[in-house]
Coordinates of C-alpha atoms in Angstrom, one line a residue:
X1343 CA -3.1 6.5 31.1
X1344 CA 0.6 7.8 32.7
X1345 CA 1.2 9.5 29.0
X1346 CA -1.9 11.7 29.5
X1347 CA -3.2 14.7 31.1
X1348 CA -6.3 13.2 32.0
X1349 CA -8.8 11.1 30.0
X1350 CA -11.9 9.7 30.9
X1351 CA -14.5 7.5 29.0
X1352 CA -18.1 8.5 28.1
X1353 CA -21.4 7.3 25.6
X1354 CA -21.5 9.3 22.5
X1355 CA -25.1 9.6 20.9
X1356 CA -24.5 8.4 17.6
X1357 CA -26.8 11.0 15.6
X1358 CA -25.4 13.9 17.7
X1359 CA -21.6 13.2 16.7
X1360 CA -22.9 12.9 12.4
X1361 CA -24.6 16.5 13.5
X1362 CA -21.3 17.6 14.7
X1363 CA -19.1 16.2 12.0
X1364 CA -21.8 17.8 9.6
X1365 CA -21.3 21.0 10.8
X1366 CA -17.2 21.3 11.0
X1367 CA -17.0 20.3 14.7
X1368 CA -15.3 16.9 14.6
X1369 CA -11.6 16.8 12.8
X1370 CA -9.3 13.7 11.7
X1371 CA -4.7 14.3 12.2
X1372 CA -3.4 15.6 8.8
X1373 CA -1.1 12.4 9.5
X1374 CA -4.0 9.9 9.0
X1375 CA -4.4 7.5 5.8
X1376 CA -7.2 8.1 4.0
X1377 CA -11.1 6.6 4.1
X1378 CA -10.4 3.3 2.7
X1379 CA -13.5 0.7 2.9
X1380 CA -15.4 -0.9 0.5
X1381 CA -18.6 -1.7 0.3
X1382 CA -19.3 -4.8 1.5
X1383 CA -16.9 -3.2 5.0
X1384 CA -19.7 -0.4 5.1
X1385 CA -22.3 -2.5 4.6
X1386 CA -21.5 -4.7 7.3
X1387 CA -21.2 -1.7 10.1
X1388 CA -24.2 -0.3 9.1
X1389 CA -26.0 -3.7 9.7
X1390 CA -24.3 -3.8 13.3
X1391 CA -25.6 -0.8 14.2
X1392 CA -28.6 -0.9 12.5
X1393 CA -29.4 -3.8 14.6
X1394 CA -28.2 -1.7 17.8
X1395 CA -25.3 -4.1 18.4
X1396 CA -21.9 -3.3 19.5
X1397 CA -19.6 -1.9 16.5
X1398 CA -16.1 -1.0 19.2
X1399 CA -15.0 2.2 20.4
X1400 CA -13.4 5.4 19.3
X1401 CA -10.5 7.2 20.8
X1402 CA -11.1 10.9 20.8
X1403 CA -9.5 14.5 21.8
X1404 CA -11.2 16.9 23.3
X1405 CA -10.6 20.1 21.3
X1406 CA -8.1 21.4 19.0
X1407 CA -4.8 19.9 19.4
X1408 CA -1.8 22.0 19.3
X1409 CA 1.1 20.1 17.1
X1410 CA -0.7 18.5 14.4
X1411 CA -3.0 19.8 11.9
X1412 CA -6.7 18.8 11.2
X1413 CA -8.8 17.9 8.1
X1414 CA -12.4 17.1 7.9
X1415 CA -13.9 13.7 7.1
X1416 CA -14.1 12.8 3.5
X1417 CA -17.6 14.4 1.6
X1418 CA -18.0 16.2 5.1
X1419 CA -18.1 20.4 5.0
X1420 CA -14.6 22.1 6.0
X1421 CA -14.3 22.5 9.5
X1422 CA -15.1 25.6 11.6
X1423 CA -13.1 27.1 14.1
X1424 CA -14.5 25.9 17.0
X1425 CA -13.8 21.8 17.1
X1426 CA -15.2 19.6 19.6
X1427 CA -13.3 16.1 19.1
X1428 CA -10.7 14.8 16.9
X1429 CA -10.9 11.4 16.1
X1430 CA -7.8 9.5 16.9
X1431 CA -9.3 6.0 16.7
X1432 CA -12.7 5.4 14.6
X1433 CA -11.9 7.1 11.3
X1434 CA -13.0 4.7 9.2
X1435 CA -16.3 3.7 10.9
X1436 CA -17.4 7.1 11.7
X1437 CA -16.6 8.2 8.0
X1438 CA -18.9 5.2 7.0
X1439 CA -21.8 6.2 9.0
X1440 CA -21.4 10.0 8.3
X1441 CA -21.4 9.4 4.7
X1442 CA -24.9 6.6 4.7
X1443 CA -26.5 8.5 7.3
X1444 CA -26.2 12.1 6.2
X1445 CA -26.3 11.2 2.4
X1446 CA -22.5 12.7 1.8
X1447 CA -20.5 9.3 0.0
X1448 CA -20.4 8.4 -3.6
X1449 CA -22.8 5.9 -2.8
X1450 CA -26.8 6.7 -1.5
X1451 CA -27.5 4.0 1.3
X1452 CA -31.1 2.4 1.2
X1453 CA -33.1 0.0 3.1
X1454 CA -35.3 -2.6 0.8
X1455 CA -37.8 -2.3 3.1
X1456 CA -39.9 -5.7 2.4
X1457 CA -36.5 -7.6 2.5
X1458 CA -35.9 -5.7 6.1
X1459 CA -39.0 -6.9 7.5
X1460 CA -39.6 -10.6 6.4
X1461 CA -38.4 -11.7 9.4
X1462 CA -37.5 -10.6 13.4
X1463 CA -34.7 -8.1 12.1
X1464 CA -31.4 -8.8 12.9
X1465 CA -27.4 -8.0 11.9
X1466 CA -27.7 -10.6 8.5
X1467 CA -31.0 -10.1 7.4
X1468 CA -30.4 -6.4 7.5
X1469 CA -27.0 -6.5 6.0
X1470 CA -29.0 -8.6 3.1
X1471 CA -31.7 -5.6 2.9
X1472 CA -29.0 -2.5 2.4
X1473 CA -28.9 -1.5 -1.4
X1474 CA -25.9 1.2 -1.9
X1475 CA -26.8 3.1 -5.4
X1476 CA -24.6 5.1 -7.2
X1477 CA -25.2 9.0 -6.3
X1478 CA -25.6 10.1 -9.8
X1479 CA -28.1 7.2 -10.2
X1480 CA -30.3 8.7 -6.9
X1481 CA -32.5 11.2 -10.1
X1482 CA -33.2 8.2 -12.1
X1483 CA -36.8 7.6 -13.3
X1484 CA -36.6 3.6 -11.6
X1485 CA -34.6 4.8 -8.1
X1486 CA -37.2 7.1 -8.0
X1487 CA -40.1 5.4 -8.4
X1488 CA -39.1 2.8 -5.9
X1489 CA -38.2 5.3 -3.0
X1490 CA -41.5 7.1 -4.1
X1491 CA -43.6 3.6 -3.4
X1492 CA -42.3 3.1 -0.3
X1493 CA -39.6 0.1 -1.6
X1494 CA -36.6 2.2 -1.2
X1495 CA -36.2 4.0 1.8
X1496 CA -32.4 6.2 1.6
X1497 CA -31.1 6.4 5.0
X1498 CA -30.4 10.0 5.1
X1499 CA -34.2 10.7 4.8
X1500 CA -34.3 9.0 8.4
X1501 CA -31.7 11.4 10.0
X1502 CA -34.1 11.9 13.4
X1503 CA -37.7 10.3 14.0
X1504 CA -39.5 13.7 13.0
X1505 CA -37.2 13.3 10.0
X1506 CA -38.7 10.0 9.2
X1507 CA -42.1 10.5 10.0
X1508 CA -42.4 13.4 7.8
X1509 CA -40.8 11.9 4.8
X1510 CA -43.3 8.8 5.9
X1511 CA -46.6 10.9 5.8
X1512 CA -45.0 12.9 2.5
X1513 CA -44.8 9.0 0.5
X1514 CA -48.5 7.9 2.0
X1515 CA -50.4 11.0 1.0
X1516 CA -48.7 10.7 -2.3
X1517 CA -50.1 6.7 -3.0
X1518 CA -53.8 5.8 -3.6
X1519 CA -55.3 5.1 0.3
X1520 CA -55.4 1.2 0.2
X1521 CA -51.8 1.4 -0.7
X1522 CA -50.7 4.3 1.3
X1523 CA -51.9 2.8 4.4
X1524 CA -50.2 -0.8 3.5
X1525 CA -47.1 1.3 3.0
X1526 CA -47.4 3.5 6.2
X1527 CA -47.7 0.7 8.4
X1528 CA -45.0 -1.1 6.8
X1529 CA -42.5 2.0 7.3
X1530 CA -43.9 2.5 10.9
X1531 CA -42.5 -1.4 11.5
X1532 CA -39.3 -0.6 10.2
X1533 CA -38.8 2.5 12.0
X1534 CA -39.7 0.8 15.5
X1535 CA -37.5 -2.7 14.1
X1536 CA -34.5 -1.4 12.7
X1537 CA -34.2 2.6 12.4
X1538 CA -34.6 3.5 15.9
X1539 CA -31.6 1.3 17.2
X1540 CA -29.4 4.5 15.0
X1541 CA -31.4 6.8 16.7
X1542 CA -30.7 5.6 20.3
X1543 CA -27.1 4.2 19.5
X1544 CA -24.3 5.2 21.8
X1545 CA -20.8 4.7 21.0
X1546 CA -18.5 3.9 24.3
X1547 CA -15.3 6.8 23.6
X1548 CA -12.3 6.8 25.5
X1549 CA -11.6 10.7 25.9
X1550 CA -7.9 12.1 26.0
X1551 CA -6.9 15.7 26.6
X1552 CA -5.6 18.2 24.1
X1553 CA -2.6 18.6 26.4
X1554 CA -0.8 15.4 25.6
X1555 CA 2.4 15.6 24.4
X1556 CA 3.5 14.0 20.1
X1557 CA 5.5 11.0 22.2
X1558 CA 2.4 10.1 24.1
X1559 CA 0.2 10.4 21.1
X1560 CA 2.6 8.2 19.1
X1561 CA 2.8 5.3 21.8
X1562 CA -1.1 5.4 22.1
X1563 CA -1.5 4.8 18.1
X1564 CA 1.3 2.0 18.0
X1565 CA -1.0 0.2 20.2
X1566 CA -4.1 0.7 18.0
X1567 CA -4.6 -1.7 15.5
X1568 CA -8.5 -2.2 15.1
X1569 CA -10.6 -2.3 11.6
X1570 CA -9.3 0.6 10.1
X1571 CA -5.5 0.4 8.9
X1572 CA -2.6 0.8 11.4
X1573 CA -0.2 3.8 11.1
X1574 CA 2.9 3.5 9.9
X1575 CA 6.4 4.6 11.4
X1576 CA 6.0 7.4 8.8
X1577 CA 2.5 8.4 10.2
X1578 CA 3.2 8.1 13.6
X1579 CA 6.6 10.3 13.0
X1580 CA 4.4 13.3 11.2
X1581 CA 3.1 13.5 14.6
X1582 CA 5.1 13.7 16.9
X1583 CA 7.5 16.2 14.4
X1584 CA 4.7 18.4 13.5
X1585 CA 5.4 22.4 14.2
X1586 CA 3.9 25.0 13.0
X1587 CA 6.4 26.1 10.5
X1588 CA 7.2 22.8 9.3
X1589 CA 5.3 19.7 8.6
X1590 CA 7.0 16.1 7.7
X1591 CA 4.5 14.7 5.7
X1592 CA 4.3 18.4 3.5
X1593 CA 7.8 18.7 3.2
X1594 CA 7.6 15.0 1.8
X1595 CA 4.4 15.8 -0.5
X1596 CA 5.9 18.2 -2.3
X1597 CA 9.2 16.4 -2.7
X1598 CA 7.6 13.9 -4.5
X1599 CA 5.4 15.9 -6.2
X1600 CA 8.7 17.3 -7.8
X1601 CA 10.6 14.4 -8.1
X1602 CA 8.2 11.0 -10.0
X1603 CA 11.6 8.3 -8.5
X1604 CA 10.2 8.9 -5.4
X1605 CA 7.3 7.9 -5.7
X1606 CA 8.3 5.1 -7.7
X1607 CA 10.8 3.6 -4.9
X1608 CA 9.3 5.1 -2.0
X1609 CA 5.3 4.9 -2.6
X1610 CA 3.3 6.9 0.0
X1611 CA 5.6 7.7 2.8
X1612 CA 9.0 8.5 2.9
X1613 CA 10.0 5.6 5.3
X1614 CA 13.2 4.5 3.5
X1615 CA 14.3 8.1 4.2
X1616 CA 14.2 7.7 7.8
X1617 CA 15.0 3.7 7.7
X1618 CA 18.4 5.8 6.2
X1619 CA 18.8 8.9 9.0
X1620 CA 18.7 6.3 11.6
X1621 CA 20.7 3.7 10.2
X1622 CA 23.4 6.5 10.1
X1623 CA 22.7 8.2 13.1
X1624 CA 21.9 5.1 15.1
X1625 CA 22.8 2.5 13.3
X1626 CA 19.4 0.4 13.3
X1627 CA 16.8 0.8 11.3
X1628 CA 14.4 -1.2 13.1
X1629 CA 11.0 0.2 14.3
X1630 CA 12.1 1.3 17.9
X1631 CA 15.0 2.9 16.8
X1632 CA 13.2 5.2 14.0
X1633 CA 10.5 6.5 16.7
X1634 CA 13.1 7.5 19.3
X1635 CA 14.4 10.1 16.5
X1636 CA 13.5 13.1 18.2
X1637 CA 12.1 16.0 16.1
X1638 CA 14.9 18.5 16.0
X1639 CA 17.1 15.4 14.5
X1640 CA 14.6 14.3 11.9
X1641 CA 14.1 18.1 10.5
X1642 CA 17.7 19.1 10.9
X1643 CA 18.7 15.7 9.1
X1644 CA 15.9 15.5 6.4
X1645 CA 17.3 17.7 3.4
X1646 CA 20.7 15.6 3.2
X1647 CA 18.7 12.5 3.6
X1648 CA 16.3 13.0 1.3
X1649 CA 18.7 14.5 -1.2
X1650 CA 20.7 11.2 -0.8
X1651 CA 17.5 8.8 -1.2
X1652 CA 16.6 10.7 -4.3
X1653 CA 20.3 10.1 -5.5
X1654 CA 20.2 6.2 -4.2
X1655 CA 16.9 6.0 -6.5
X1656 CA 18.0 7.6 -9.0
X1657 CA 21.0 5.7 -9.2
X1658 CA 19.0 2.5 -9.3
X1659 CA 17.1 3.7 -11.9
X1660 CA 20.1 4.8 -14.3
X1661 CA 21.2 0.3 -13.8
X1662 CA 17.5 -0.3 -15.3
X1663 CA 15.7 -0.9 -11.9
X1664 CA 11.9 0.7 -12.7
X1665 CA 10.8 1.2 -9.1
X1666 CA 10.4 -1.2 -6.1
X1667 CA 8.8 -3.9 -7.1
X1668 CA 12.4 -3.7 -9.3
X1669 CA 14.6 -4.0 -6.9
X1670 CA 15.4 -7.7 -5.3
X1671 CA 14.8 -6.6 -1.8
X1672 CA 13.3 -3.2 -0.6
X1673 CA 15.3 -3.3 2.4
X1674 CA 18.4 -2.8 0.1
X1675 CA 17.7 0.9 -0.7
X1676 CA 18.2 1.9 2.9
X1677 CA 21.8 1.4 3.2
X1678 CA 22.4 2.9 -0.6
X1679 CA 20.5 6.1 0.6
X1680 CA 22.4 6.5 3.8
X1681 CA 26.0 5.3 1.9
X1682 CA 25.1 8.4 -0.3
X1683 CA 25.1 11.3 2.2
X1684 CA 29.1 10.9 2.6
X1685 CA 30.2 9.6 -0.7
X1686 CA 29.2 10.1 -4.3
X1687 CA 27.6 6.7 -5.8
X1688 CA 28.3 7.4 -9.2
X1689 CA 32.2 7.8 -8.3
X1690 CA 32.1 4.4 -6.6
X1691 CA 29.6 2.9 -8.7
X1692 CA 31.9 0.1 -9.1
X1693 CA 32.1 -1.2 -5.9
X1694 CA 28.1 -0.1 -5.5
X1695 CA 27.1 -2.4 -8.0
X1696 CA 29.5 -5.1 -7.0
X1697 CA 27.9 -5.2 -3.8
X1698 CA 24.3 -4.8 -5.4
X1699 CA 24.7 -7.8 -7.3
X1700 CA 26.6 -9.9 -4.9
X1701 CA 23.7 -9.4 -2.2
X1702 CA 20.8 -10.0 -4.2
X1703 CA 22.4 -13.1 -6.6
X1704 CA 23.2 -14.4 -2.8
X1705 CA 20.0 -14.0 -1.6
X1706 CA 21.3 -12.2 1.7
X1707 CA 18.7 -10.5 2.5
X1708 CA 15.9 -13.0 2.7
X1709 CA 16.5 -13.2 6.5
X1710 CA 17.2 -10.6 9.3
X1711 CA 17.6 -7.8 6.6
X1712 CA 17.6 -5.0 9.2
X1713 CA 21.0 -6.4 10.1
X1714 CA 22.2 -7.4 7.0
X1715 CA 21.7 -3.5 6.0
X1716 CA 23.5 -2.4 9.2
X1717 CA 26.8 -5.0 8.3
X1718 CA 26.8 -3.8 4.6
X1719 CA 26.2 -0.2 5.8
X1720 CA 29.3 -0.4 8.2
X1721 CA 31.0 -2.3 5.4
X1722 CA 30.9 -0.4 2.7
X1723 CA 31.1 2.7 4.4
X1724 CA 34.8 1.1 5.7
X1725 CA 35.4 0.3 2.5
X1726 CA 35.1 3.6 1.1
X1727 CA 36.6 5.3 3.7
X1728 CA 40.0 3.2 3.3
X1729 CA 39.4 1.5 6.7
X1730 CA 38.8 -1.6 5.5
X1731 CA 37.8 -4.2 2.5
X1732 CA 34.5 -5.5 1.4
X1733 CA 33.8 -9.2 0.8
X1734 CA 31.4 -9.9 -2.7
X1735 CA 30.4 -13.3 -3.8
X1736 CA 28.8 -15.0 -6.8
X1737 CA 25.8 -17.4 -6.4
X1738 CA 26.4 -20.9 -6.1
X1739 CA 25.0 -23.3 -9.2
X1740 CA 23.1 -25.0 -6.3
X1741 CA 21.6 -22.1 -4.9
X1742 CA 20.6 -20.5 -8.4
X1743 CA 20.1 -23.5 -10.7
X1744 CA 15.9 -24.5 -9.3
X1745 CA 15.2 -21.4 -7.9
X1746 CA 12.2 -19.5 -9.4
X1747 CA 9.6 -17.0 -8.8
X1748 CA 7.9 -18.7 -5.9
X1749 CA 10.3 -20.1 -4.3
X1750 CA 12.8 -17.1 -4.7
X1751 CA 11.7 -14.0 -5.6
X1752 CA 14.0 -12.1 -4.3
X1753 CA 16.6 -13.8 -6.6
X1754 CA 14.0 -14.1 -9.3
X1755 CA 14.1 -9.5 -9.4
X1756 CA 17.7 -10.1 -9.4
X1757 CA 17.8 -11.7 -12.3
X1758 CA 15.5 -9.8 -14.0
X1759 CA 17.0 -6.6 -12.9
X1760 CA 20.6 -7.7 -14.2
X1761 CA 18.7 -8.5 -17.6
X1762 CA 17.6 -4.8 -18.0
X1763 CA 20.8 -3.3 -16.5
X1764 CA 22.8 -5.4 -19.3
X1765 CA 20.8 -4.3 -22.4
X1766 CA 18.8 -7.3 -22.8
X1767 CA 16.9 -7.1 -26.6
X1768 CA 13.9 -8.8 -27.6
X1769 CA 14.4 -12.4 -28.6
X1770 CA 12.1 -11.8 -31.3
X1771 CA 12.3 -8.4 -32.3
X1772 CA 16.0 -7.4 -31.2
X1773 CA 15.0 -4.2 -29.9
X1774 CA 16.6 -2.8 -27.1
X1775 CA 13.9 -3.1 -24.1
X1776 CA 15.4 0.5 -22.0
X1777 CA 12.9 2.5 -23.4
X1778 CA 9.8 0.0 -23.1
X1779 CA 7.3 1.1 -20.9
X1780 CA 7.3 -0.7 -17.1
X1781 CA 3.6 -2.7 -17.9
X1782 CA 5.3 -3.6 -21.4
X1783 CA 7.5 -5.7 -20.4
X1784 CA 7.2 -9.4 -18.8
X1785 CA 9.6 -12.1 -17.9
X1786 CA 8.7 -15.0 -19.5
X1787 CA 10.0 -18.8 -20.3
X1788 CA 12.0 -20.0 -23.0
X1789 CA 11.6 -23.8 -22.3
X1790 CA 8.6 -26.1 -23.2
X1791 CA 6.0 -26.1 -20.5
X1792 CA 5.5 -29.7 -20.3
X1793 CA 9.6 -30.7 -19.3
X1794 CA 10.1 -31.4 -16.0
X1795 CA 13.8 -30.4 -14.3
X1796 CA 15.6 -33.3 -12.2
X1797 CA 14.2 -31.6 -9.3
X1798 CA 11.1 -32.8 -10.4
X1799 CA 9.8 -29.1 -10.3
X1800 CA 8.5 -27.8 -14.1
X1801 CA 11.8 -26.4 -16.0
X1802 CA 9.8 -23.5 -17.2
X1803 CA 9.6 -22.1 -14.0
X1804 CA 13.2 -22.0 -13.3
X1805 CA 14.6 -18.4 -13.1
X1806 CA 17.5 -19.5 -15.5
X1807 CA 15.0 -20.3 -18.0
X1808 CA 13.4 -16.6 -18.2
X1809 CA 14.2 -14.0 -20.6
X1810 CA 13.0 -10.2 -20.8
X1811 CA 10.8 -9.3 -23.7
X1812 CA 7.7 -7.3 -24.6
X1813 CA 4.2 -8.7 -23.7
X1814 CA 4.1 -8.4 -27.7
X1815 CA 6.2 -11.1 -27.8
X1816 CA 4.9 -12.9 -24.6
X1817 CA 2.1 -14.0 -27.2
X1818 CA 4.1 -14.6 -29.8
X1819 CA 6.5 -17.1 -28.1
X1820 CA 3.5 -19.1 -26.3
X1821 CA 2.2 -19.6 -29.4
X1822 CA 5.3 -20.8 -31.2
X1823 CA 8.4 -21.4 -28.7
X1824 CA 11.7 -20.5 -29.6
X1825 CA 12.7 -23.9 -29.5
X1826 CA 10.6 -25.1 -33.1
X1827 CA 12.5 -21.6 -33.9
X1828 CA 14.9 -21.0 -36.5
X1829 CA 17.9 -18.6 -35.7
X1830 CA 16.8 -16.2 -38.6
X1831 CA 13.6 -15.6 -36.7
X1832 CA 15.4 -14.1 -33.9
X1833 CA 16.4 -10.5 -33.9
X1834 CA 20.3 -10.1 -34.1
X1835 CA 22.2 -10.3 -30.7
X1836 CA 18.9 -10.7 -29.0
X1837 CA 20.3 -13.9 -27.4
X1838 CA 24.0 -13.1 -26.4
X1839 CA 22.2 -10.0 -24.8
X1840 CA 20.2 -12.4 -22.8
X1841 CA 23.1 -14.6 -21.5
X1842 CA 21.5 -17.1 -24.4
X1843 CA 25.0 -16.8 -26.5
X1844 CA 25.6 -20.1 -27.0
X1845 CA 22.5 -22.3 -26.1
X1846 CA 21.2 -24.1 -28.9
X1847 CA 17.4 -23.6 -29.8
X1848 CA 17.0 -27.0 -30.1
X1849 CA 18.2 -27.9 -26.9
X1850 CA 15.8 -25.6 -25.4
X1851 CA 13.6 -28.8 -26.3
X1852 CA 16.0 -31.7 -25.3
X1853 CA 18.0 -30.9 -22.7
X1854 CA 16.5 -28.3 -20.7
X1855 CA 18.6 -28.9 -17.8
X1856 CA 21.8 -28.2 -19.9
X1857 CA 20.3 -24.7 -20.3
X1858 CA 19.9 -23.8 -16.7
X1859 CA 23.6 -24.8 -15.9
X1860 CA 24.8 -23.1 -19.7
X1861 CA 22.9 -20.0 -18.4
X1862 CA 24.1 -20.2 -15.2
X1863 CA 27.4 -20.3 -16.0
X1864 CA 26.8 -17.2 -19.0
X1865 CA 25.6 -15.1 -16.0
X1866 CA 28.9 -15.7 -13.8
X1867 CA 31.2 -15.3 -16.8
X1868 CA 28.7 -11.6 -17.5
X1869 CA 29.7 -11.0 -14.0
X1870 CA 32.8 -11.4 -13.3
X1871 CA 33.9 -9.8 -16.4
X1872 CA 32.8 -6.7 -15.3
X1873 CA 33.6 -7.0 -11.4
X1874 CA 36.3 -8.9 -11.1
X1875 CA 36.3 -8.7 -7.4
X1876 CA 33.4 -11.2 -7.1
X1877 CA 34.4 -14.4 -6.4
X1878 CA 32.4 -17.7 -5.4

């Protein structure tokens, strides 16, 4: 490997590396996600190996690296001072076998041993004989009695063959003789079948040196994308930042921690951050150009960035956008965050919004966003410079009138999104829905299910034919629609605040596709009235 030091590959006895991760010997990057298999993923490794047959390799460093920090597997002890190999590639099945083989996981591994023997053993049959039991249900009176009879065998009772053998001779002198035998010899067939092939199993590792530099260590996880979950840009950029004074992913930790937005907007990583520092810096926010940030750059830059990503989200947020899911297209958030290192949003919300609501009712970011981001970036920054102007259009009838949330979803946020930022009340209560909790609210049709739009698509779908209301009211409007309404049932201004103004309730029954293009028109008028710069 021309990135390395040197690196070489070897057999790793499987038992020996549990004993070493057991005793604090074997470490996982501070900068890796986090043990994430289920059950039916665990139970499937454990059958491969079980049956001694080839579960892929691992990708290890010899000792303690120098520019990342380590943690210790998840329900392993901390780790000691003196580590053998960190795991750069094998997290997830390694965790899996240390926690089933050593007894350490939520969940107590077991064999059914009369299942595991009814036939020659192999990968299915043993899958179909592993019973994973709750660990606070290990003492019960039942669990107990089976393990004690020789049903249940837990897999961490067979950590070695002396292990075994003595836990084996402990069960049989404990039964009557007839039975004891019967069960010793049954245990002795599923020790030479099944548990031996842990006891001789050998994983194939590639070993890298401790010398290697962040860059190479990045370029060797971007090319790793085996059964546990790829790293991120984010993950692969804690890396190769990491010093000993200053940590990417901490510094990001506790900037959420402090601020909920981000969490909201961002999720786990603070990606959008960097997607911002090098659409400024580089202009592209593509992957390549977000790992040749260099470390000095990305800490130097981080505070305004961040400051200005927590002001972009914040922003959003304050025009009734909830989080991400929120927002018509992630992607937009990135050029907003970098925009608000040089220029105060709020000051230009105007021509912020303008451009908000022109590029999602437009759909422009459905294709090539990473370039659309960079052209509005440029833009807008031009624009508020004084260097130049900034083009906003409305959505065409044509474009808008049979999209919906499967076909458009993009457009469908947009529309919900412009609902919330405009006030939009309850139809049935007339409440203001600002306050309402993010789960308490739904989108949700006012026209009958049945009618069919002259697309031939069903009207009810249509994102012109949505409104914003509690999931009180969800119920209440499926089982009477507003259409076999009368006004007086409505709570006041509920339907002008919905861009409903002047749509009939009864033609919500008979002329559904006057709605869409009534509504349609009701949200350019809403528009343009407060940005006159769109135009169409």
């Amino acid at each position: 490997m021309s990135d390395s030091g040197q690196s070489y590959s070897r057999d790793l006895d499987l038992m020996l590396l549990m004993d070493e991760i057991d005793q604090g010997r074997v470490g996982l990057p501070n900068f890796q996600r986090d043990f994430d298999w289920n059950e039916p993923d665990v139970a499937s490794l454990l059958a491969t190996v079980l049956s001694g047959w080839p579960a892929g390799s691992l990708l290890l460093m010899i000792g303690r690296p120098t520019f990342f920090d380590l943690r210790g597997f998840e329900g392993a002890p901390p780790l000691g001072p003196n580590i053998h190999y960190v795991v750069l590639d094998g997290q997830q099945r390694l965790t899996s076998l240390y926690q089933a083989l050593k007894g350490r996981g939520k969940k107590i591994w077991c064999l059914n041993v009369d299942r595991a023997l009814e036939r020659p053993a192999d990968a299915e049959l043993i899958e179909d004989a592993l019973v994973a039991i709750d660990v606070d249900k290990l003492q019960s009176t039942g669990t107990q009695q089976r393990i004690s009879s020789g049903e249940l065998l837990p897999l961490h009772y067979a950590g070695s063959a002396a292990d075994f053998y003595e836990w084996r001779d402990e069960i049989v002198a404990a039964l009557p003789e007839e039975r004891g035998s019967a069960v010793g010899s049954s245990l002795s067939k599923l020790y030479r079948s099944v548990l031996a092939n842990a006891h001789t199993y050998k994983f194939p590792a590639m070993m890298l040196d401790n010398a290697l530099e962040p860059p190479a260590i990045a370029r060797i996880f971007e090319r790793i994308n085996k059964t546990g979950m790829r790293l991120s840009v984010f993950d692969l950029l804690v890396a190769r930042t990491y010093q000993e004074d200053w940590s990417l992913r901490d510094v990001w930790l506790e900037a959420r921690d402090e601020h909920a937005v981000l969490e909201e907007f961002l999720g786990d990583d603070a990606l959008a951050v960097i997607q911002a520092m090098a659409l400024a810096v580089s202009g592209d926010i593509r992957r390549p150009a977000m790992l040749k940030l260099d470390a000095q750059t990305i800490k130097s830059n981080w505070p305004s960035f961040l400051a200005s990503t927590l002001g972009a989200c914040e922003f959003l947020r304050r025009r009734g956008c909830r989080g991400i899911s929120w927002l018509p297209y992630a992607t937009q958030l990135v050029p907003l965050a970098a925009l608000g290192r040089d220029h105060d949003l709020e000051v230009h919300s105007d021509i912020i919004e303008t451009w908000l609501w022109s590029s999602s009712f437009t759909r422009a970011y459905e294709v090539a966003s990473s370039t659309v981001a960079k052209d509005d970036y440029d833009r807008l920054t031009g624009h508020l410079s004084g260097n130049g102007s900034f083009e906003s259009r409305l959505p065409k009838l044509d474009d808008v009138k049979y999209a919906s949330r499967r076909s458009s979803s993009g457009l469908w946020r947009a529309f919900r999104l412009y609902l919330a930022f405009v006030d939009a009340r309850d139809v049935l209560t007339g409440e203001s829905l600002q306050s309402a909790a993010d789960d308490d609210l739904a989108m949700e049709t006012i026209l009958p299910r049945l009618k069919r739009s002259e697309s031939g698509l069903p009207a009810h779908q249509m994102t012109l034919a949505q409104v914003l209301v509690s999931r009180v009211s969800v119920a209440k409007m499926r089982q009477r629609p507003l259409g076999l309404r009368q006004e007086g049932e409505l709570g006041r201004g509920a339907l002008e605040s919905q861009l409903l103004g002047d749509i009939g309730l009864d033609q919500l029954v008979v002329d559904p596709e006057g709605v869409l293009v009534t509504r349609y028109n009701n949200l350019v008028d809403s528009l343009t009235t407060r940005y006159p710069a769109l135009s169409l």
